[in-house]
Short mmCIF file of C-alpha atoms in Angstrom, two decimals:
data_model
loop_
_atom_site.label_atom_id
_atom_site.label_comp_id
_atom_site.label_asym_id
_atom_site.label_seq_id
_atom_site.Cartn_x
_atom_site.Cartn_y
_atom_site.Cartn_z
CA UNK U 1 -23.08 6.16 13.31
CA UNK U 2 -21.52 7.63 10.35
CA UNK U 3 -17.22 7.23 10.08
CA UNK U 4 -15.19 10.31 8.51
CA UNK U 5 -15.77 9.38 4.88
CA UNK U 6 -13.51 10.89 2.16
CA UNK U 7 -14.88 11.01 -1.22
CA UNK U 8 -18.89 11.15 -1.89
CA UNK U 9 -21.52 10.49 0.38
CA UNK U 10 -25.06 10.57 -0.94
CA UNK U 11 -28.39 9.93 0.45
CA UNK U 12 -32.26 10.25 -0.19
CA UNK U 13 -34.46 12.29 -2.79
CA UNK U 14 -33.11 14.08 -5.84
CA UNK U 15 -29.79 16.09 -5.57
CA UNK U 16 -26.58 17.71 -7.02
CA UNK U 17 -23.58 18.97 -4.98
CA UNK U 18 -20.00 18.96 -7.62
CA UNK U 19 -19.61 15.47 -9.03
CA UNK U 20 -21.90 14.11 -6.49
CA UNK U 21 -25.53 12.72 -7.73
CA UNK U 22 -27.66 11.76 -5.03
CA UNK U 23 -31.36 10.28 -6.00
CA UNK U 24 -34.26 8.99 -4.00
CA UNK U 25 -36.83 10.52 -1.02
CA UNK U 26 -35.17 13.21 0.84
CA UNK U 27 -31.62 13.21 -0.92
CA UNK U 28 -28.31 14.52 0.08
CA UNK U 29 -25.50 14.83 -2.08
CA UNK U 30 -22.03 15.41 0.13
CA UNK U 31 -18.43 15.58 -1.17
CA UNK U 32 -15.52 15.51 1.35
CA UNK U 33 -12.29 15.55 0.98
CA UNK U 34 -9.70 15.59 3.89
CA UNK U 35 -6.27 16.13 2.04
CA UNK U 36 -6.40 19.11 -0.15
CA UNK U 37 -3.61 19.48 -1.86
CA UNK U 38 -1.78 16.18 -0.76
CA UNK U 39 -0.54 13.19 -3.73
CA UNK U 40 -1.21 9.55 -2.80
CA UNK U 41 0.82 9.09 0.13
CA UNK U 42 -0.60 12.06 2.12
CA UNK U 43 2.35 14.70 1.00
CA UNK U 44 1.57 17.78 0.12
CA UNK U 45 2.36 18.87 -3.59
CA UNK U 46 4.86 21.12 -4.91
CA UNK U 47 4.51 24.21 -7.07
CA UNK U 48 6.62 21.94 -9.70
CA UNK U 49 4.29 19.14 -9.19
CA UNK U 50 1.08 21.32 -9.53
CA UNK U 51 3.07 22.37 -12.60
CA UNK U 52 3.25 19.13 -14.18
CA UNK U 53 -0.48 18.65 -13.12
CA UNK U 54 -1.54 21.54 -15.09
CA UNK U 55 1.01 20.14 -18.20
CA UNK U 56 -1.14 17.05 -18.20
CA UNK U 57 -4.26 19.06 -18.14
CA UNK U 58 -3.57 21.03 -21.06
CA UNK U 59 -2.56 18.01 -23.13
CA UNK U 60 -5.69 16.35 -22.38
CA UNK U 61 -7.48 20.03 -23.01
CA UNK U 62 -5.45 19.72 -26.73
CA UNK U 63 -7.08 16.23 -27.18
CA UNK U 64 -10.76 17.28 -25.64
CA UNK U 65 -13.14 18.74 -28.02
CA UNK U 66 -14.48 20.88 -24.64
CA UNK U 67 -15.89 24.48 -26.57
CA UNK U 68 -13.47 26.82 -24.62
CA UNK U 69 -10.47 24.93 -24.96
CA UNK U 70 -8.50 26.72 -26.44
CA UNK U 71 -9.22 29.53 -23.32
CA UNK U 72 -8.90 26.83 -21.04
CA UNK U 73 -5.43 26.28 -22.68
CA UNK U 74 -4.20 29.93 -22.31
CA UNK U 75 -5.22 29.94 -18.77
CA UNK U 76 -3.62 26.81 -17.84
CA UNK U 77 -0.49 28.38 -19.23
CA UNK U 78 -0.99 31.52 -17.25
CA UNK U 79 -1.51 29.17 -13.97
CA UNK U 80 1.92 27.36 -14.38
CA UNK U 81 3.64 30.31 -15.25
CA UNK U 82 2.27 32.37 -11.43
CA UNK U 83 3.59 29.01 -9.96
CA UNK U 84 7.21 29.53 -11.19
CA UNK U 85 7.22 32.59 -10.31
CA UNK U 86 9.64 33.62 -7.10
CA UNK U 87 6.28 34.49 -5.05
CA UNK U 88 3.14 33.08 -6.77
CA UNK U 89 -0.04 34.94 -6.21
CA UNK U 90 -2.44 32.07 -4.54
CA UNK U 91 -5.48 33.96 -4.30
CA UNK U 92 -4.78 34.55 -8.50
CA UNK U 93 -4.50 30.46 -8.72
CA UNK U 94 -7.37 29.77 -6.23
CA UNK U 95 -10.05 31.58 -8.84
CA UNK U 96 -7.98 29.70 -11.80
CA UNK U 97 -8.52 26.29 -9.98
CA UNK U 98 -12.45 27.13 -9.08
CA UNK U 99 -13.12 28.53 -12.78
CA UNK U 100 -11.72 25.36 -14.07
CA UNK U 101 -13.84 23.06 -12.09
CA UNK U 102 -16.78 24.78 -13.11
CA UNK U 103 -15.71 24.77 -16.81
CA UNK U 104 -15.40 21.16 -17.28
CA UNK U 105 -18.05 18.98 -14.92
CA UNK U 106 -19.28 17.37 -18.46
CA UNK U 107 -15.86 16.41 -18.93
CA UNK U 108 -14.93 13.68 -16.99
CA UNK U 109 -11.08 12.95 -17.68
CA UNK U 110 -10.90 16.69 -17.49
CA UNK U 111 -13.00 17.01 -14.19
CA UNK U 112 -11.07 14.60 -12.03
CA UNK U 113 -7.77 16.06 -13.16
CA UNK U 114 -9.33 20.03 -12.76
CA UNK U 115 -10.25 18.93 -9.11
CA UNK U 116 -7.01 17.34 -8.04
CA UNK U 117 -5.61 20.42 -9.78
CA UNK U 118 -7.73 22.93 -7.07
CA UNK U 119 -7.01 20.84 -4.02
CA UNK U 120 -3.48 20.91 -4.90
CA UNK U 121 -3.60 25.07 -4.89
CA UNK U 122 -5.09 24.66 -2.04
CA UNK U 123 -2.71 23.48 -0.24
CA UNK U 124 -0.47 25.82 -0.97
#
């Protein structure tokens, strides 16, 4: 009997699913996570929050040697600049968050930040 698992759950066989690796007979790779959006004690996050998220994520982008970077830069700046806006466009920071996430999986001080970064817009 399996308990509600946050984080990564992996299984069998040979697979990828995000930042999950799974490898053995019949694998499954699983990632879960219950509290989009939320910090450490379960509250959800601000746009000014998210906008100090996304200030951390460009410093570290400034310090990365990651190939787009500099792109990655600009966009960040775009993303913090929809969230001060009086009525931010979420479906324009939902496919900001996703591209990111997909632009940095190599990167791991990047990724974790990039994915905190999504679940955070998503919870918007």
């Amino acid at each position: 009997m399996q308990q509600k698992n946050n984080g990564i759950s992996a299984s069998g066989g040979s697979n990828v699913v995000g930042n999950a690796v799974a490898s053995g007979k019949g694998a499954k790779a699983e990632v879960r996570y219950t509290g989009a959006g939320q910090d450490d004690d379960g509250r959800q996050r601000s746009p000014q929050e998210i906008g100090d998220l996304l200030a951390q994520l460009i410093d570290r982008l400034q310090q990365s040697d990651h190939p787009e970077r500099e792109d990655l830069i600009e966009a960040a700046q775009d993303a913090r600049e929809e969230l001060a806006s009086e009525t931010p466009r979420r479906g324009k920071l939902k496919l900001f968050a996703r591209a990111l996430v997909d632009a940095v999986p190599r990167f791991t001080a990047l990724a974790s930040l990039a994915v905190t970064i999504e679940q955070a817009i998503h919870g918007l």
